[in-house]
PDB file of C-alpha atoms in Angstrom:
ATOM      1  CA  MET A   3       4.258  14.190  14.744  1.00 56.00           C
ATOM      2  CA  PHE A   4       6.924  16.430  13.653  1.00 59.00           C
ATOM      3  CA  ARG A   5       6.921  19.407  15.973  1.00 66.00           C
ATOM      4  CA  PRO A   6       7.388  23.259  14.757  1.00 68.00           C
ATOM      5  CA  GLY A   7      10.664  24.534  14.158  1.00 74.00           C
ATOM      6  CA  ALA A   8      11.934  20.375  15.292  1.00 73.00           C
ATOM      7  CA  PRO A   9      15.686  19.381  13.771  1.00 77.00           C
ATOM      8  CA  LEU A  10      16.261  17.673  10.646  1.00 71.00           C
ATOM      9  CA  GLU A  11      17.285  15.120  12.278  1.00 79.00           C
ATOM     10  CA  GLU A  12      14.787  14.519  14.700  1.00 78.00           C
ATOM     11  CA  ILE A  13      12.559  14.748  11.692  1.00 72.00           C
ATOM     12  CA  GLU A  14      13.969  11.661  10.411  1.00 76.00           C
ATOM     13  CA  GLU A  15      14.055   9.915  13.252  1.00 80.00           C
ATOM     14  CA  ASP A  16      10.477  10.522  12.912  1.00 78.00           C
ATOM     15  CA  VAL A  17       9.827   9.253   9.152  1.00 77.00           C
ATOM     16  CA  GLU A  18      11.636   5.945   9.266  1.00 81.00           C
ATOM     17  CA  SER A  19       9.716   5.514  12.841  1.00 83.00           C
ATOM     18  CA  ILE A  20       7.076   5.697  11.429  1.00 81.00           C
ATOM     19  CA  ILE A  21       7.774   4.429   8.440  1.00 82.00           C
ATOM     20  CA  THR A  22       9.034   1.242  10.477  1.00 85.00           C
ATOM     21  CA  GLU A  23       6.183   1.075  12.634  1.00 86.00           C
ATOM     22  CA  LEU A  24       3.568   0.699   9.599  1.00 84.00           C
ATOM     23  CA  VAL A  25       5.725  -2.182   8.025  1.00 88.00           C
ATOM     24  CA  HIS A  26       5.284  -3.843  11.202  1.00 92.00           C
ATOM     25  CA  GLU A  27       1.037  -3.540  10.968  1.00 91.00           C
ATOM     26  CA  LEU A  28       1.116  -4.327   7.360  1.00 91.00           C
ATOM     27  CA  GLY A  29       3.397  -7.831   8.928  1.00 94.00           C
ATOM     28  CA  ARG A  30       0.859  -8.239  11.983  1.00 96.00           C
ATOM     29  CA  THR A  31      -2.523  -7.475  10.037  1.00 95.00           C
ATOM     30  CA  ALA A  32      -1.327  -9.902   7.322  1.00 96.00           C
ATOM     31  CA  GLU A  33      -0.776 -12.753   9.832  1.00 97.00           C
ATOM     32  CA  ALA A  34      -4.108 -12.194  10.860  1.00 97.00           C
ATOM     33  CA  ASP A  35      -6.251 -12.616   7.978  1.00 97.00           C
ATOM     34  CA  PRO A  36      -7.371 -16.255   7.987  1.00 96.00           C
ATOM     35  CA  GLU A  37      -6.880 -16.214   4.170  1.00 94.00           C
ATOM     36  CA  PRO A  38      -2.973 -16.413   3.539  1.00 92.00           C
ATOM     37  CA  ALA A  39      -3.545 -15.688  -0.524  1.00 90.00           C
ATOM     38  CA  GLY A  40      -3.826 -11.586  -0.725  1.00 93.00           C
ATOM     39  CA  ALA A  41      -3.085 -10.983   2.836  1.00 94.00           C
ATOM     40  CA  GLU A  42      -0.236  -8.671   1.881  1.00 94.00           C
ATOM     41  CA  GLU A  43      -2.157  -6.970  -0.360  1.00 94.00           C
ATOM     42  CA  ARG A  44      -5.599  -6.623   2.532  1.00 96.00           C
ATOM     43  CA  ALA A  45      -3.568  -5.539   4.690  1.00 94.00           C
ATOM     44  CA  TYR A  46      -1.941  -2.880   2.708  1.00 92.00           C
ATOM     45  CA  ILE A  47      -5.437  -1.865   2.095  1.00 94.00           C
ATOM     46  CA  LYS A  48      -6.265  -1.613   5.074  1.00 91.00           C
ATOM     47  CA  ALA A  49      -3.053   0.629   5.732  1.00 87.00           C
ATOM     48  CA  PHE A  50      -3.043   3.167   3.693  1.00 83.00           C
ATOM     49  CA  SER A  51      -6.982   3.416   3.737  1.00 82.00           C
ATOM     50  CA  ASP A  52      -6.600   4.124   7.176  1.00 62.00           C
ATOM     51  CA  ALA A  53      -3.330   6.648   6.385  1.00 56.00           C
ATOM     52  CA  ARG A  54      -6.516   9.030   5.487  1.00 54.00           C
ATOM     53  CA  ALA A  55      -7.683   9.715   9.100  1.00 59.00           C
ATOM     54  CA  ASN A  56      -4.131  11.423   9.094  1.00 54.00           C
ATOM     55  CA  SER A  57      -3.646  15.016   8.979  1.00 51.00           C
ATOM     56  CA  ALA A  58      -2.792  15.808   5.709  1.00 49.00           C
ATOM     57  CA  GLY A  59       0.185  18.658   6.810  1.00 51.00           C
ATOM     58  CA  ASP A  60       1.401  15.053   8.446  1.00 64.00           C
ATOM     59  CA  GLN A  61       0.952  12.534   5.273  1.00 67.00           C
ATOM     60  CA  ALA A  62       2.177  15.535   3.146  1.00 67.00           C
ATOM     61  CA  GLY A  63       5.216  16.300   5.746  1.00 67.00           C
ATOM     62  CA  LEU A  64       5.761  11.928   5.550  1.00 69.00           C
ATOM     63  CA  LEU A  65       5.971  11.473   2.318  1.00 72.00           C
ATOM     64  CA  ALA A  66       8.028  14.674   0.925  1.00 71.00           C
ATOM     65  CA  THR A  67      10.933  13.440   3.741  1.00 68.00           C
ATOM     66  CA  ALA A  68      10.245   9.946   2.476  1.00 69.00           C
ATOM     67  CA  ILE A  69      10.635  10.984  -0.904  1.00 75.00           C
ATOM     68  CA  GLY A  70      13.500  13.418  -0.266  1.00 76.00           C
ATOM     69  CA  ARG A  71      15.471  10.975   2.150  1.00 76.00           C
ATOM     70  CA  PRO A  72      14.633   7.337   0.229  1.00 78.00           C
ATOM     71  CA  ASN A  73      16.971   5.549   2.935  1.00 81.00           C
ATOM     72  CA  LEU A  74      14.095   6.506   5.783  1.00 77.00           C
ATOM     73  CA  ALA A  75      11.872   4.742   3.949  1.00 79.00           C
ATOM     74  CA  GLU A  76      13.913   1.384   3.556  1.00 84.00           C
ATOM     75  CA  ALA A  77      11.442  -0.439   5.619  1.00 84.00           C
ATOM     76  CA  LEU A  78       9.346   0.176   3.184  1.00 84.00           C
ATOM     77  CA  ILE A  79      10.783   0.011   0.288  1.00 87.00           C
ATOM     78  CA  TYR A  80      12.627  -3.492   1.384  1.00 89.00           C
ATOM     79  CA  LEU A  81       9.283  -4.958   1.885  1.00 89.00           C
ATOM     80  CA  ASN A  82       7.398  -3.947  -1.652  1.00 89.00           C
ATOM     81  CA  ARG A  83      10.205  -5.621  -3.271  1.00 93.00           C
ATOM     82  CA  ARG A  84      10.195  -8.839  -0.652  1.00 92.00           C
ATOM     83  CA  LEU A  85       5.992  -9.184  -2.452  1.00 92.00           C
ATOM     84  CA  ASP A  86       7.347  -7.232  -5.846  1.00 94.00           C
ATOM     85  CA  ARG A  87       9.534 -10.680  -6.133  1.00 93.00           C
ATOM     86  CA  MET A  88       6.790 -13.348  -4.149  1.00 91.00           C
ATOM     87  CA  ASP A  89       4.370 -11.691  -6.784  1.00 90.00           C
ATOM     88  CA  LEU A  90       6.259 -12.161 -10.109  1.00 92.00           C
ATOM     89  CA  ASP A  91       7.060 -15.687  -9.570  1.00 89.00           C
ATOM     90  CA  PRO A  92       5.830 -16.952 -12.762  1.00 86.00           C
ATOM     91  CA  GLN A  93       4.422 -20.183 -10.826  1.00 86.00           C
ATOM     92  CA  ASP A  94       1.770 -17.668  -9.386  1.00 84.00           C
ATOM     93  CA  PRO A  95       0.258 -16.013 -11.809  1.00 85.00           C
ATOM     94  CA  ALA A  96      -2.350 -14.627 -10.287  1.00 86.00           C
ATOM     95  CA  GLY A  97       0.278 -12.963  -8.359  1.00 89.00           C
ATOM     96  CA  ILE A  98       0.938  -9.645 -10.372  1.00 90.00           C
ATOM     97  CA  ILE A  99      -2.600  -8.546  -8.810  1.00 92.00           C
ATOM     98  CA  GLY A 100      -1.033  -7.722  -5.612  1.00 93.00           C
ATOM     99  CA  ILE A 101       1.049  -5.035  -7.340  1.00 95.00           C
ATOM    100  CA  ILE A 102      -1.679  -3.872  -9.216  1.00 94.00           C
ATOM    101  CA  VAL A 103      -2.958  -3.342  -5.991  1.00 95.00           C
ATOM    102  CA  ARG A 104      -0.013  -1.906  -3.771  1.00 95.00           C
ATOM    103  CA  LEU A 105       0.493   0.405  -6.452  1.00 95.00           C
ATOM    104  CA  ALA A 106      -3.289   1.631  -6.572  1.00 96.00           C
ATOM    105  CA  MET A 107      -3.135   2.570  -3.326  1.00 93.00           C
ATOM    106  CA  ASP A 108      -0.272   3.970  -3.744  1.00 90.00           C
ATOM    107  CA  GLY A 109      -1.647   6.311  -5.993  1.00 91.00           C
ATOM    108  CA  LEU A 110      -4.579   6.605  -3.733  1.00 91.00           C
ATOM    109  CA  TRP A 111      -2.555   7.126  -0.769  1.00 86.00           C
ATOM    110  CA  VAL A 112      -1.413  10.430  -3.024  1.00 86.00           C
ATOM    111  CA  SER A 113      -3.861  11.483  -4.376  1.00 87.00           C
ATOM    112  CA  ASP A 114      -5.638  12.007  -0.821  1.00 83.00           C
ATOM    113  CA  ILE A 115      -2.791  14.191   0.460  1.00 81.00           C
ATOM    114  CA  LEU A 116      -3.089  16.239  -2.849  1.00 83.00           C
ATOM    115  CA  ASP A 117      -6.616  16.455  -2.699  1.00 85.00           C
ATOM    116  CA  ASP A 118      -8.685  14.937   0.043  1.00 82.00           C
ATOM    117  CA  THR A 119     -12.305  15.533  -1.398  1.00 89.00           C
ATOM    118  CA  ARG A 120     -11.870  13.934  -4.466  1.00 90.00           C
ATOM    119  CA  PHE A 121     -13.533  10.989  -3.104  1.00 90.00           C
ATOM    120  CA  SER A 122     -16.464  11.477  -1.717  1.00 90.00           C
ATOM    121  CA  PRO A 123     -16.286   8.603   1.328  1.00 89.00           C
ATOM    122  CA  ALA A 124     -18.610   5.949  -0.374  1.00 92.00           C
ATOM    123  CA  GLU A 125     -16.734   6.559  -3.760  1.00 93.00           C
ATOM    124  CA  ARG A 126     -13.653   5.930  -1.823  1.00 91.00           C
ATOM    125  CA  ARG A 127     -14.852   2.643  -0.090  1.00 92.00           C
ATOM    126  CA  LYS A 128     -15.807   1.188  -3.181  1.00 95.00           C
ATOM    127  CA  ILE A 129     -12.084   2.020  -4.829  1.00 95.00           C
ATOM    128  CA  THR A 130     -11.166  -0.101  -1.694  1.00 95.00           C
ATOM    129  CA  ASP A 131     -13.396  -2.947  -1.810  1.00 95.00           C
ATOM    130  CA  ILE A 132     -12.421  -3.614  -5.440  1.00 95.00           C
ATOM    131  CA  LEU A 133      -8.933  -3.669  -4.862  1.00 96.00           C
ATOM    132  CA  THR A 134      -9.376  -6.200  -1.557  1.00 96.00           C
ATOM    133  CA  GLY A 135     -12.051  -7.877  -3.508  1.00 94.00           C
ATOM    134  CA  MET A 136      -9.027  -8.578  -6.385  1.00 94.00           C
ATOM    135  CA  THR A 137      -6.770  -9.796  -3.546  1.00 94.00           C
ATOM    136  CA  TYR A 138      -8.773 -12.845  -4.565  1.00 93.00           C
ATOM    137  CA  LEU A 139      -8.958 -13.658  -7.896  1.00 89.00           C
ATOM    138  CA  THR A 140      -6.740 -16.926  -7.877  1.00 85.00           C
ATOM    139  CA  ASP A 141      -4.958 -17.975 -11.256  1.00 84.00           C
ATOM    140  CA  SER A 142      -8.188 -19.620 -12.908  1.00 86.00           C
ATOM    141  CA  HIS A 143     -10.130 -16.690 -12.170  1.00 84.00           C
ATOM    142  CA  LEU A 144      -6.841 -14.384 -13.367  1.00 82.00           C
ATOM    143  CA  GLU A 145      -6.412 -16.486 -17.028  1.00 84.00           C
ATOM    144  CA  LYS A 146     -10.901 -16.160 -17.779  1.00 85.00           C
ATOM    145  CA  LEU A 147     -10.060 -12.610 -17.797  1.00 82.00           C
ATOM    146  CA  GLU A 148      -6.709 -12.814 -19.782  1.00 83.00           C
ATOM    147  CA  ALA A 149      -8.851 -14.991 -22.368  1.00 86.00           C
ATOM    148  CA  GLN A 150     -11.621 -11.893 -22.136  1.00 87.00           C
ATOM    149  CA  ALA A 151      -9.575  -8.901 -22.709  1.00 87.00           C
ATOM    150  CA  ALA A 152      -7.437 -10.857 -25.448  1.00 88.00           C
ATOM    151  CA  ARG A 153     -11.057 -11.318 -27.327  1.00 89.00           C
ATOM    152  CA  ARG A 154     -11.628  -7.336 -27.084  1.00 83.00           C
TER     153      ARG A 154
END
């Protein structure tokens, strides 16, 4: 990813390139999903699950650079904002699940950077499997869950 002693401009180009490629990969993965509903979120889960395989130093460097220079992450920011607008559409109540799933995966990714031993592979798989299952929730399923929660 970054070579030792690389000039800031080179690091910025690397970060921007990595994030742009990530956004393209998310699109390709979502388009290949046979079930369109929730496909973007399942692609997000897959992409950020795979991120753990990268070295912690690279991921920490990527996160630090993107935080310090958010303009480098514009492609991902734009994608998330577009998906958020779609997911907050009042005509699609279950869309909110997409936001929850992406936020959870963002948190898991940062958690991996801070402590990659926090969850065993089996525990992590359980977390991502449940998040993946959530992407298949329909409006009627969500209404039932909301009704159950209201009774508590």
